[in-house]
Amino acid sequence: MLNPDFLISFLVASSVIAIAPGPSNAFLMAQTFTNGRAAGMQSALGFAMGGVIHTLFAVIGLSAVLKASPFAYATVQYLGAAYLCYLGFMTIKDSFLKTDNTSEKPHVSTKKPKNVFLQAMMTEVLNPKVALFFIAFIPQFVDPTLSSTTLQLAIFGLLYPILAFPIDCAYIYGGDKIASYFRRHPNAPLWIDRVSGGIFIALAINLLL
């Protein structure tokens, strides 16, 4: 079904890409710093689901439309940037609305946990660079002499989020350890929120570059 040599190459290349710091890792760390490990895990699951959706888009050809149409690409790009800016500004705004007794809590949450999964998934889906990654990177490992190329694309596309998930979990674990130190200081949670909001806005700018 899959070329073993291509599969090994795909696993190695995907691991390097998943480990390398990037926008998704920054988002994970920001959510972990702001809302704790549980929110980070929900973000990782959201990114994985976003990868599944991008795989479906690539298989049915929607990603190719983004590549061929500058207008469609720009539309999705600006929607994604606007969504990240919204998350960033709301996170910063919430940090200024907290009462003084918030700092006494060992863990601070600025967003409802049920929303974090959707936020991460939408961030991934509304990133046209991820769509182009799927249609530019994954086809390199498809062997046209074997089974259906569509099936191979689907398998490789689904393998990537499965492979990236445990790597994301490692980032989350490390980020939570760092954040727990800062949360023990009275004003740290507020500044963690503000820095996290700044990261979201920076990601929006990066998306437009």
PDB file of C-alpha atoms in Angstrom:
ATOM      1  CA  MET A   1       0.000   0.000   0.000  1.00  0.00           C
ATOM      2  CA  LEU A   2       2.900   2.342   0.842  1.00  0.00           C
ATOM      3  CA  ASN A   3       6.492   2.297  -0.324  1.00  0.00           C
ATOM      4  CA  PRO A   4       8.518   1.345   2.815  1.00  0.00           C
ATOM      5  CA  ASP A   5      11.433   3.604   1.861  1.00  0.00           C
ATOM      6  CA  PHE A   6       9.106   6.529   1.243  1.00  0.00           C
ATOM      7  CA  LEU A   7       7.335   5.824   4.525  1.00  0.00           C
ATOM      8  CA  ILE A   8      10.590   5.922   6.507  1.00  0.00           C
ATOM      9  CA  SER A   9      11.629   9.142   4.781  1.00  0.00           C
ATOM     10  CA  PHE A  10       8.229  10.646   5.530  1.00  0.00           C
ATOM     11  CA  LEU A  11       8.417   9.719   9.224  1.00  0.00           C
ATOM     12  CA  VAL A  12      11.904  11.199   9.588  1.00  0.00           C
ATOM     13  CA  ALA A  13      11.069  14.420   7.741  1.00  0.00           C
ATOM     14  CA  SER A  14       7.761  14.838   9.579  1.00  0.00           C
ATOM     15  CA  SER A  15       9.451  14.360  12.952  1.00  0.00           C
ATOM     16  CA  VAL A  16      11.990  17.077  12.169  1.00  0.00           C
ATOM     17  CA  ILE A  17       9.235  19.456  11.037  1.00  0.00           C
ATOM     18  CA  ALA A  18       7.083  18.739  14.108  1.00  0.00           C
ATOM     19  CA  ILE A  19      10.007  19.217  16.514  1.00  0.00           C
ATOM     20  CA  ALA A  20      11.212  22.461  14.916  1.00  0.00           C
ATOM     21  CA  PRO A  21       9.715  25.498  16.718  1.00  0.00           C
ATOM     22  CA  GLY A  22       6.959  27.107  14.677  1.00  0.00           C
ATOM     23  CA  PRO A  23       3.604  28.905  14.900  1.00  0.00           C
ATOM     24  CA  SER A  24       1.723  25.840  16.141  1.00  0.00           C
ATOM     25  CA  ASN A  25       4.265  25.289  18.922  1.00  0.00           C
ATOM     26  CA  ALA A  26       3.988  28.964  19.911  1.00  0.00           C
ATOM     27  CA  PHE A  27       0.199  28.639  20.069  1.00  0.00           C
ATOM     28  CA  LEU A  28       0.487  25.517  22.226  1.00  0.00           C
ATOM     29  CA  MET A  29       2.899  27.220  24.615  1.00  0.00           C
ATOM     30  CA  ALA A  30       0.723  30.334  24.836  1.00  0.00           C
ATOM     31  CA  GLN A  31      -2.371  28.280  25.710  1.00  0.00           C
ATOM     32  CA  THR A  32      -0.392  26.195  28.205  1.00  0.00           C
ATOM     33  CA  PHE A  33       1.070  29.277  29.880  1.00  0.00           C
ATOM     34  CA  THR A  34      -2.321  30.971  30.061  1.00  0.00           C
ATOM     35  CA  ASN A  35      -4.689  28.108  30.875  1.00  0.00           C
ATOM     36  CA  GLY A  36      -2.528  25.187  31.977  1.00  0.00           C
ATOM     37  CA  ARG A  37      -1.680  21.727  30.718  1.00  0.00           C
ATOM     38  CA  ALA A  38      -5.291  20.683  30.073  1.00  0.00           C
ATOM     39  CA  ALA A  39      -5.768  23.607  27.683  1.00  0.00           C
ATOM     40  CA  GLY A  40      -2.492  22.743  25.991  1.00  0.00           C
ATOM     41  CA  MET A  41      -3.691  19.187  25.441  1.00  0.00           C
ATOM     42  CA  GLN A  42      -6.956  20.443  23.981  1.00  0.00           C
ATOM     43  CA  SER A  43      -4.940  22.691  21.663  1.00  0.00           C
ATOM     44  CA  ALA A  44      -2.843  19.728  20.521  1.00  0.00           C
ATOM     45  CA  LEU A  45      -6.015  17.753  19.803  1.00  0.00           C
ATOM     46  CA  GLY A  46      -7.402  20.760  17.947  1.00  0.00           C
ATOM     47  CA  PHE A  47      -4.301  20.959  15.774  1.00  0.00           C
ATOM     48  CA  ALA A  48      -4.529  17.222  15.101  1.00  0.00           C
ATOM     49  CA  MET A  49      -8.162  17.580  14.018  1.00  0.00           C
ATOM     50  CA  GLY A  50      -7.142  20.536  11.864  1.00  0.00           C
ATOM     51  CA  GLY A  51      -4.582  18.276  10.186  1.00  0.00           C
ATOM     52  CA  VAL A  52      -7.300  15.719   9.495  1.00  0.00           C
ATOM     53  CA  ILE A  53      -9.467  18.418   7.926  1.00  0.00           C
ATOM     54  CA  HIS A  54      -6.580  19.656   5.779  1.00  0.00           C
ATOM     55  CA  THR A  55      -5.998  16.073   4.666  1.00  0.00           C
ATOM     56  CA  LEU A  56      -9.614  15.840   3.543  1.00  0.00           C
ATOM     57  CA  PHE A  57      -9.271  19.193   1.762  1.00  0.00           C
ATOM     58  CA  ALA A  58      -6.133  18.029  -0.025  1.00  0.00           C
ATOM     59  CA  VAL A  59      -7.666  14.717  -1.061  1.00  0.00           C
ATOM     60  CA  ILE A  60     -10.786  16.285  -2.534  1.00  0.00           C
ATOM     61  CA  GLY A  61      -8.797  19.093  -4.149  1.00  0.00           C
ATOM     62  CA  LEU A  62      -9.832  22.119  -2.109  1.00  0.00           C
ATOM     63  CA  SER A  63      -6.255  22.854  -1.116  1.00  0.00           C
ATOM     64  CA  ALA A  64      -5.326  22.991  -4.780  1.00  0.00           C
ATOM     65  CA  VAL A  65      -7.878  25.779  -5.184  1.00  0.00           C
ATOM     66  CA  LEU A  66      -6.020  27.839  -2.565  1.00  0.00           C
ATOM     67  CA  LYS A  67      -2.797  27.304  -4.484  1.00  0.00           C
ATOM     68  CA  ALA A  68      -4.343  28.263  -7.834  1.00  0.00           C
ATOM     69  CA  SER A  69      -6.453  31.223  -6.679  1.00  0.00           C
ATOM     70  CA  PRO A  70      -4.650  34.221  -5.115  1.00  0.00           C
ATOM     71  CA  PHE A  71      -8.009  35.640  -4.026  1.00  0.00           C
ATOM     72  CA  ALA A  72      -9.044  32.449  -2.209  1.00  0.00           C
ATOM     73  CA  TYR A  73      -5.625  32.211  -0.568  1.00  0.00           C
ATOM     74  CA  ALA A  74      -5.731  35.853   0.573  1.00  0.00           C
ATOM     75  CA  THR A  75      -9.282  35.473   1.888  1.00  0.00           C
ATOM     76  CA  VAL A  76      -8.415  32.489   4.079  1.00  0.00           C
ATOM     77  CA  GLN A  77      -5.154  34.156   5.109  1.00  0.00           C
ATOM     78  CA  TYR A  78      -6.872  37.324   6.349  1.00  0.00           C
ATOM     79  CA  LEU A  79      -9.611  35.346   8.084  1.00  0.00           C
ATOM     80  CA  GLY A  80      -6.980  33.336   9.950  1.00  0.00           C
ATOM     81  CA  ALA A  81      -5.012  36.447  10.910  1.00  0.00           C
ATOM     82  CA  ALA A  82      -8.174  38.214  12.086  1.00  0.00           C
ATOM     83  CA  TYR A  83      -9.124  35.211  14.222  1.00  0.00           C
ATOM     84  CA  LEU A  84      -5.691  35.109  15.871  1.00  0.00           C
ATOM     85  CA  CYS A  85      -5.802  38.867  16.493  1.00  0.00           C
ATOM     86  CA  TYR A  86      -9.198  38.417  18.138  1.00  0.00           C
ATOM     87  CA  LEU A  87      -7.831  35.710  20.444  1.00  0.00           C
ATOM     88  CA  GLY A  88      -4.831  37.884  21.292  1.00  0.00           C
ATOM     89  CA  PHE A  89      -6.789  41.036  22.085  1.00  0.00           C
ATOM     90  CA  MET A  90      -9.385  39.137  24.129  1.00  0.00           C
ATOM     91  CA  THR A  91      -6.645  37.429  26.169  1.00  0.00           C
ATOM     92  CA  ILE A  92      -4.969  40.768  26.903  1.00  0.00           C
ATOM     93  CA  LYS A  93      -8.315  42.416  27.663  1.00  0.00           C
ATOM     94  CA  ASP A  94      -9.278  39.646  30.111  1.00  0.00           C
ATOM     95  CA  SER A  95      -5.982  40.100  31.967  1.00  0.00           C
ATOM     96  CA  PHE A  96      -6.915  43.718  32.771  1.00  0.00           C
ATOM     97  CA  LEU A  97     -10.383  42.740  34.008  1.00  0.00           C
ATOM     98  CA  LYS A  98      -9.234  40.269  36.639  1.00  0.00           C
ATOM     99  CA  THR A  99      -9.797  41.029  40.293  1.00  0.00           C
ATOM    100  CA  ASP A 100      -6.994  41.159  42.823  1.00  0.00           C
ATOM    101  CA  ASN A 101      -7.889  37.831  44.400  1.00  0.00           C
ATOM    102  CA  THR A 102      -7.252  36.038  41.104  1.00  0.00           C
ATOM    103  CA  SER A 103      -3.549  36.018  41.842  1.00  0.00           C
ATOM    104  CA  GLU A 104      -4.175  33.902  44.922  1.00  0.00           C
ATOM    105  CA  LYS A 105      -5.305  30.961  42.812  1.00  0.00           C
ATOM    106  CA  PRO A 106      -2.684  28.361  41.847  1.00  0.00           C
ATOM    107  CA  HIS A 107      -4.006  28.196  38.338  1.00  0.00           C
ATOM    108  CA  VAL A 108      -5.556  30.906  36.209  1.00  0.00           C
ATOM    109  CA  SER A 109      -7.894  30.320  33.299  1.00  0.00           C
ATOM    110  CA  THR A 110      -8.959  33.171  31.035  1.00  0.00           C
ATOM    111  CA  LYS A 111     -11.048  31.109  28.622  1.00  0.00           C
ATOM    112  CA  LYS A 112     -13.566  28.333  28.979  1.00  0.00           C
ATOM    113  CA  PRO A 113     -11.729  25.039  28.453  1.00  0.00           C
ATOM    114  CA  LYS A 114     -14.397  23.835  26.019  1.00  0.00           C
ATOM    115  CA  ASN A 115     -13.403  26.619  23.583  1.00  0.00           C
ATOM    116  CA  VAL A 116      -9.683  25.864  23.387  1.00  0.00           C
ATOM    117  CA  PHE A 117     -10.060  22.815  21.132  1.00  0.00           C
ATOM    118  CA  LEU A 118     -12.151  24.799  18.658  1.00  0.00           C
ATOM    119  CA  GLN A 119      -9.752  27.756  18.767  1.00  0.00           C
ATOM    120  CA  ALA A 120      -6.763  25.560  17.903  1.00  0.00           C
ATOM    121  CA  MET A 121      -8.658  23.701  15.189  1.00  0.00           C
ATOM    122  CA  MET A 122      -9.873  26.918  13.569  1.00  0.00           C
ATOM    123  CA  THR A 123      -6.388  28.424  13.772  1.00  0.00           C
ATOM    124  CA  GLU A 124      -5.029  25.411  11.905  1.00  0.00           C
ATOM    125  CA  VAL A 125      -7.847  25.248   9.348  1.00  0.00           C
ATOM    126  CA  LEU A 126      -7.667  28.990   8.603  1.00  0.00           C
ATOM    127  CA  ASN A 127      -3.925  28.863   7.945  1.00  0.00           C
ATOM    128  CA  PRO A 128      -3.424  28.592   4.164  1.00  0.00           C
ATOM    129  CA  LYS A 129       0.277  27.883   4.709  1.00  0.00           C
ATOM    130  CA  VAL A 130      -0.712  24.595   6.331  1.00  0.00           C
ATOM    131  CA  ALA A 131      -2.899  23.765   3.329  1.00  0.00           C
ATOM    132  CA  LEU A 132       0.017  24.438   0.987  1.00  0.00           C
ATOM    133  CA  PHE A 133       2.251  22.333   3.229  1.00  0.00           C
ATOM    134  CA  PHE A 134      -0.061  19.362   2.787  1.00  0.00           C
ATOM    135  CA  ILE A 135      -0.236  19.661  -1.005  1.00  0.00           C
ATOM    136  CA  ALA A 136       3.478  20.433  -1.432  1.00  0.00           C
ATOM    137  CA  PHE A 137       5.101  18.167   1.162  1.00  0.00           C
ATOM    138  CA  ILE A 138       3.001  15.015   1.324  1.00  0.00           C
ATOM    139  CA  PRO A 139       2.810  14.214  -2.428  1.00  0.00           C
ATOM    140  CA  GLN A 140       6.605  13.843  -2.487  1.00  0.00           C
ATOM    141  CA  PHE A 141       6.211  10.520  -0.683  1.00  0.00           C
ATOM    142  CA  VAL A 142       3.491   9.077  -2.915  1.00  0.00           C
ATOM    143  CA  ASP A 143       4.589   6.195  -5.117  1.00  0.00           C
ATOM    144  CA  PRO A 144       2.543   6.275  -8.352  1.00  0.00           C
ATOM    145  CA  THR A 145       3.458   2.644  -9.092  1.00  0.00           C
ATOM    146  CA  LEU A 146       1.548   1.375  -6.070  1.00  0.00           C
ATOM    147  CA  SER A 147      -2.075   1.662  -5.003  1.00  0.00           C
ATOM    148  CA  SER A 148      -4.339   4.649  -5.499  1.00  0.00           C
ATOM    149  CA  THR A 149      -2.465   7.929  -5.101  1.00  0.00           C
ATOM    150  CA  THR A 150      -5.557   9.366  -3.402  1.00  0.00           C
ATOM    151  CA  LEU A 151      -5.422   6.636  -0.773  1.00  0.00           C
ATOM    152  CA  GLN A 152      -1.703   7.219  -0.242  1.00  0.00           C
ATOM    153  CA  LEU A 153      -2.286  10.963   0.173  1.00  0.00           C
ATOM    154  CA  ALA A 154      -4.974  10.251   2.755  1.00  0.00           C
ATOM    155  CA  ILE A 155      -2.759   7.854   4.730  1.00  0.00           C
ATOM    156  CA  PHE A 156       0.241  10.178   4.784  1.00  0.00           C
ATOM    157  CA  GLY A 157      -1.969  13.148   5.631  1.00  0.00           C
ATOM    158  CA  LEU A 158      -3.471  11.329   8.602  1.00  0.00           C
ATOM    159  CA  LEU A 159      -0.091  10.019   9.744  1.00  0.00           C
ATOM    160  CA  TYR A 160       1.331  13.505  10.164  1.00  0.00           C
ATOM    161  CA  PRO A 161      -1.018  14.731  12.960  1.00  0.00           C
ATOM    162  CA  ILE A 162      -0.711  11.330  14.657  1.00  0.00           C
ATOM    163  CA  LEU A 163       3.072  11.690  14.633  1.00  0.00           C
ATOM    164  CA  ALA A 164       3.021  15.359  15.665  1.00  0.00           C
ATOM    165  CA  PHE A 165       0.661  14.863  18.610  1.00  0.00           C
ATOM    166  CA  PRO A 166       3.139  13.254  21.066  1.00  0.00           C
ATOM    167  CA  ILE A 167       5.736  15.874  20.108  1.00  0.00           C
ATOM    168  CA  ASP A 168       3.188  18.587  20.871  1.00  0.00           C
ATOM    169  CA  CYS A 169       2.544  16.902  24.224  1.00  0.00           C
ATOM    170  CA  ALA A 170       6.254  17.185  25.051  1.00  0.00           C
ATOM    171  CA  TYR A 171       6.098  20.923  24.335  1.00  0.00           C
ATOM    172  CA  ILE A 172       3.020  21.196  26.546  1.00  0.00           C
ATOM    173  CA  TYR A 173       4.656  19.337  29.438  1.00  0.00           C
ATOM    174  CA  GLY A 174       7.734  21.549  29.309  1.00  0.00           C
ATOM    175  CA  GLY A 175       5.671  24.714  28.955  1.00  0.00           C
ATOM    176  CA  ASP A 176       3.518  23.814  31.946  1.00  0.00           C
ATOM    177  CA  LYS A 177       6.598  23.240  34.103  1.00  0.00           C
ATOM    178  CA  ILE A 178       7.908  26.693  33.192  1.00  0.00           C
ATOM    179  CA  ALA A 179       4.518  28.358  33.681  1.00  0.00           C
ATOM    180  CA  SER A 180       3.989  26.740  37.087  1.00  0.00           C
ATOM    181  CA  TYR A 181       7.041  28.589  38.381  1.00  0.00           C
ATOM    182  CA  PHE A 182       5.701  31.951  37.246  1.00  0.00           C
ATOM    183  CA  ARG A 183       2.199  31.275  38.558  1.00  0.00           C
ATOM    184  CA  ARG A 184       3.576  31.120  42.096  1.00  0.00           C
ATOM    185  CA  HIS A 185       4.390  34.820  41.889  1.00  0.00           C
ATOM    186  CA  PRO A 186       1.530  37.269  42.594  1.00  0.00           C
ATOM    187  CA  ASN A 187       1.458  39.205  39.330  1.00  0.00           C
ATOM    188  CA  ALA A 188       2.845  36.503  37.044  1.00  0.00           C
ATOM    189  CA  PRO A 189      -0.530  35.113  35.815  1.00  0.00           C
ATOM    190  CA  LEU A 190      -1.552  38.534  34.528  1.00  0.00           C
ATOM    191  CA  TRP A 191       1.696  38.974  32.616  1.00  0.00           C
ATOM    192  CA  ILE A 192       1.514  35.410  31.329  1.00  0.00           C
ATOM    193  CA  ASP A 193      -1.885  36.274  29.837  1.00  0.00           C
ATOM    194  CA  ARG A 194      -0.561  39.469  28.289  1.00  0.00           C
ATOM    195  CA  VAL A 195       2.501  37.782  26.814  1.00  0.00           C
ATOM    196  CA  SER A 196       0.296  34.971  25.496  1.00  0.00           C
ATOM    197  CA  GLY A 197      -2.022  37.518  23.898  1.00  0.00           C
ATOM    198  CA  GLY A 198       1.013  39.136  22.298  1.00  0.00           C
ATOM    199  CA  ILE A 199       2.059  35.755  20.916  1.00  0.00           C
ATOM    200  CA  PHE A 200      -1.348  35.298  19.282  1.00  0.00           C
ATOM    201  CA  ILE A 201      -1.067  38.723  17.646  1.00  0.00           C
ATOM    202  CA  ALA A 202       2.492  37.955  16.518  1.00  0.00           C
ATOM    203  CA  LEU A 203       1.240  34.718  14.959  1.00  0.00           C
ATOM    204  CA  ALA A 204      -1.386  36.709  13.071  1.00  0.00           C
ATOM    205  CA  ILE A 205       1.333  38.990  11.691  1.00  0.00           C
ATOM    206  CA  ASN A 206       3.459  35.963  10.799  1.00  0.00           C
ATOM    207  CA  LEU A 207       0.514  34.471   8.916  1.00  0.00           C
ATOM    208  CA  LEU A 208       0.355  37.558   6.704  1.00  0.00           C
ATOM    209  CA  LEU A 209       4.065  37.528   5.866  1.00  0.00           C
TER     210      LEU A 209
END
